[in-house]
Amino acid sequence: MTDPQHSRLAIVGSGPTGYTAAIYGARAMLAPMLFQGIQPGGQLTITTDVENWPGDEMVQGPDLMTRMERHAHSVGVRIIAGHISKVDLSVRPFGLVGDDGAKYTSDSLILATGAQARWLGLPSEERFKGFGVSACATCDGFFFRDRHVIVVGGGNTATEEALFLTNFASKVTLVHRRDALRSEKILQDRLFRNKKIEPIWNCTVEEVLGTDNPLSVTGVRLRNVLDGSESNVACDGVFVAIGHTPASELIVGQLETREGGYVVTEPGTTRTSIPGVFAAGDLVDNVYRQAVTSAGMGCMAALDAEKFLSEQGNV
Ligand SMILES: Cc1cc2nc3c(=O)[nH]c(=O)nc-3n(C[C@H](O)[C@H](O)[C@H](O)COP(=O)(O)OP(=O)(O)OC[C@H]3O[C@@H](n4cnc5c(N)ncnc54)[C@H](O)[C@@H]3O)c2cc1C
């Protein structure tokens, strides 16, 4: 049996958080190894235009992530194309097991496994993702200036996304499958006061309607959950706002998490409940969820790991 491969810093995840942590870790001479997981490049690889990455007026999501990978590679990060199926945080060095059975150990660990937006699960939604269907108003709201958009959901996320979208859209229709919102009262008050927002209650989106050439959304087919009747509503975009799921299954029962499964970190740091384990990006953040904030937290995590290792006399 071969010995596990060891490194001073292991990074799980290859989104903006993971690659930024890796670049900083390599430049701090920690010779990090980074595991890419089943979505190399993370969430930005499933989008098209990114218009808020500083320094690029417009960049394609997959191109940006290829550049980050190349940058990490150029500074000597050991990039491993594997998914980690198990971590053991009970002893140091920490243990990691790949889904091919390969074993690794590390003196410090950065968790950058991100999150996934929850989708409706419709084939038509899949077809128009990035072409009128989005799960991020902050990212894509700007593309819908003076347009009519539909927001699907009834919690805080949907209420906040609907309010935010009124900065751009001429009209926002909120479609909710119940007859009342679950969001905080203060958000509801704001929403009901906003003349641009019209709620449609007791309805689910059954299909996103659109054209092939160009690939774009023209409306949605709704079903009333009370009487089963169907109706079409014309719109230019659909924002699915039914929440996110952080990819925290690896550490459940080992690290402190909070509601929704997000990893808890000490305020102002990326330190988790176990010394030497750091978490950053969408895995900890249910508020900002942006590439640039994730990259910022990735940088913090590498600096926190470097400080931890030097205090241990391990650098
Ligand atoms: C459609 C869409 C469009 C977006 N557009 C924008 C935009 O225009 N601007 C913007 O700033 N933000 C945008 N975002 C948000 C942005 O993509 C995220 O905030 C950012 O990607 C989070 O980075 P992250 O590195 O924390 O996580 P992710 O990007 O989610 O990356 C997580 C990584 O962890 C890996 N991973 C997970 N589990 C394991 C495991 N067990 N073992 C190994 N690896 C694992 C995955 O393979 C992946 O590489 C968009 C998001 C979506 C979904």
CSV table of N, CA, C and O in Angstrom, one decimal, residues 16 18 38 82 84-85 90 99-100 113-114 125 149 157 167 172 179 203 221 223-224 226 230 233 245 255 260 286 306:
chain,number,residue,atom,x,y,z
A,16,PRO,N,-13.9,30.2,-7.9
A,16,PRO,CA,-13.0,31.4,-7.6
A,16,PRO,C,-12.4,31.4,-6.2
A,16,PRO,O,-11.3,31.8,-6.0
A,18,GLY,N,-11.5,28.5,-4.4
A,18,GLY,CA,-10.4,27.6,-4.4
A,18,GLY,C,-9.1,28.0,-5.2
A,18,GLY,O,-8.0,28.0,-4.7
A,38,ILE,N,-16.3,17.6,-9.2
A,38,ILE,CA,-17.0,17.2,-10.4
A,38,ILE,C,-17.3,18.4,-11.3
A,38,ILE,O,-17.8,18.2,-12.4
A,82,GLY,N,-9.9,15.4,-9.2
A,82,GLY,CA,-10.7,14.4,-8.4
A,82,GLY,C,-11.7,15.0,-7.5
A,82,GLY,O,-11.6,16.2,-7.1
A,84,ILE,N,-13.4,14.7,-3.7
A,84,ILE,CA,-13.0,14.2,-2.4
A,84,ILE,C,-14.3,13.6,-1.8
A,84,ILE,O,-15.3,14.3,-1.7
A,85,SER,N,-14.3,12.3,-1.4
A,85,SER,CA,-15.5,11.7,-0.9
A,85,SER,C,-15.5,11.7,0.6
A,85,SER,O,-16.6,11.5,1.2
A,90,SER,N,-10.5,14.8,12.6
A,90,SER,CA,-10.4,14.5,14.0
A,90,SER,C,-8.9,14.5,14.5
A,90,SER,O,-8.7,14.6,15.6
A,99,ASP,N,-12.5,10.0,-4.6
A,99,ASP,CA,-13.5,9.0,-5.0
A,99,ASP,C,-12.9,7.8,-5.7
A,99,ASP,O,-13.6,6.8,-5.9
A,100,ASP,N,-11.6,7.9,-6.1
A,100,ASP,CA,-10.9,6.7,-6.7
A,100,ASP,C,-10.2,6.0,-5.6
A,100,ASP,O,-9.4,5.0,-5.9
A,113,THR,N,-15.9,24.4,-1.3
A,113,THR,CA,-16.8,23.5,-2.1
A,113,THR,C,-18.1,24.2,-2.6
A,113,THR,O,-18.9,23.6,-3.3
A,114,GLY,N,-18.2,25.5,-2.3
A,114,GLY,CA,-19.3,26.3,-2.9
A,114,GLY,C,-20.7,25.9,-2.6
A,114,GLY,O,-21.0,25.3,-1.5
A,125,GLU,N,-36.4,24.9,-18.4
A,125,GLU,CA,-35.5,25.8,-17.6
A,125,GLU,C,-34.0,25.5,-17.9
A,125,GLU,O,-33.3,26.5,-18.1
A,149,VAL,N,-39.7,40.7,-16.0
A,149,VAL,CA,-39.2,39.5,-15.6
A,149,VAL,C,-40.1,38.8,-14.5
A,149,VAL,O,-40.9,39.5,-13.9
A,157,THR,N,-35.1,35.1,-0.2
A,157,THR,CA,-34.3,35.2,-1.5
A,157,THR,C,-35.2,35.8,-2.6
A,157,THR,O,-34.8,36.7,-3.2
A,167,ASN,N,-34.8,47.7,-9.9
A,167,ASN,CA,-33.9,48.7,-10.3
A,167,ASN,C,-33.6,48.7,-11.8
A,167,ASN,O,-33.1,49.7,-12.3
A,172,VAL,N,-41.9,43.4,-12.5
A,172,VAL,CA,-41.5,42.2,-11.9
A,172,VAL,C,-42.7,41.4,-11.4
A,172,VAL,O,-43.5,41.9,-10.6
A,179,ASP,N,-50.3,31.1,-1.0
A,179,ASP,CA,-51.0,32.4,-1.0
A,179,ASP,C,-50.4,33.5,-0.1
A,179,ASP,O,-51.0,34.5,0.2
A,203,CYS,N,-49.6,29.5,-7.7
A,203,CYS,CA,-49.2,29.0,-9.1
A,203,CYS,C,-47.8,28.5,-9.1
A,203,CYS,O,-46.9,29.0,-8.4
A,221,ARG,N,-45.5,29.1,-18.7
A,221,ARG,CA,-46.8,28.5,-18.6
A,221,ARG,C,-47.0,28.2,-17.1
A,221,ARG,O,-46.1,27.5,-16.5
A,223,ARG,N,-49.4,26.9,-13.7
A,223,ARG,CA,-50.5,26.0,-13.3
A,223,ARG,C,-51.0,26.5,-11.9
A,223,ARG,O,-50.2,26.6,-11.0
A,224,ASN,N,-52.3,26.7,-11.8
A,224,ASN,CA,-52.9,27.1,-10.6
A,224,ASN,C,-53.0,25.8,-9.7
A,224,ASN,O,-53.7,24.8,-10.1
A,226,LEU,N,-54.7,25.3,-7.0
A,226,LEU,CA,-56.0,25.1,-6.4
A,226,LEU,C,-57.0,24.5,-7.4
A,226,LEU,O,-57.7,23.5,-7.0
A,230,GLU,N,-54.5,26.3,-16.3
A,230,GLU,CA,-53.2,26.7,-16.8
A,230,GLU,C,-53.3,28.1,-17.5
A,230,GLU,O,-54.4,28.3,-18.1
A,233,VAL,N,-48.0,33.5,-19.2
A,233,VAL,CA,-47.7,34.9,-18.9
A,233,VAL,C,-46.5,35.3,-19.8
A,233,VAL,O,-45.5,34.6,-19.7
A,245,THR,N,-28.1,25.4,-2.0
A,245,THR,CA,-27.7,24.4,-1.1
A,245,THR,C,-26.2,24.4,-1.0
A,245,THR,O,-25.5,24.1,-2.1
A,255,LEU,N,-17.8,19.7,11.5
A,255,LEU,CA,-17.6,21.1,11.7
A,255,LEU,C,-18.9,21.7,12.0
A,255,LEU,O,-20.0,21.2,11.6
A,260,GLY,N,-29.4,25.8,7.1
A,260,GLY,CA,-29.2,25.7,5.7
A,260,GLY,C,-27.9,24.9,5.3
A,260,GLY,O,-27.7,24.5,4.2
A,286,ASN,N,-24.3,33.0,2.6
A,286,ASN,CA,-25.6,33.0,2.0
A,286,ASN,C,-26.1,34.4,1.6
A,286,ASN,O,-27.3,34.6,1.3
A,306,GLU,N,-1.8,30.2,6.2
A,306,GLU,CA,-0.3,30.5,6.3
A,306,GLU,C,0.0,30.9,7.8
A,306,GLU,O,1.0,30.4,8.4
